[in-house]
């Protein structure tokens, strides 16, 4: 759903951001980046962690992750993909 929302906003040339708990979820933030999101609004306490994560990510790797995640059929598979990515990229 996040991909479709992003694509509608992009096609309409409308700025879009992710906010709240979704933007604060460090596990799924790389997926959002891979989809194309670049604006995030989160609790001020999480912002330093988000900045650190984003600085250490490759957009290409995030795009690969999001494509794989969006093609997954099971929730468990998505969780495994995201956790594996986090372990490989962030440690």
Coordinates of C-alpha atoms in Angstrom, one line a residue, residues 19-21 23-24 40-50:
X19 CA 5.2 10.1 9.9
X20 CA 4.6 8.7 13.4
X21 CA 5.3 5.1 14.3
X23 CA 8.6 6.6 10.3
X24 CA 10.1 5.6 13.6
X40 CA 10.1 11.3 7.4
X41 CA 8.6 12.9 10.6
X42 CA 9.2 11.0 13.8
X43 CA 9.4 11.5 17.5
X44 CA 12.4 13.7 18.3
X45 CA 13.8 11.0 20.5
X46 CA 14.2 8.6 17.5
X47 CA 15.6 11.2 15.1
X48 CA 19.3 10.6 15.9
X49 CA 18.9 6.9 15.3
X50 CA 17.0 7.5 12.1

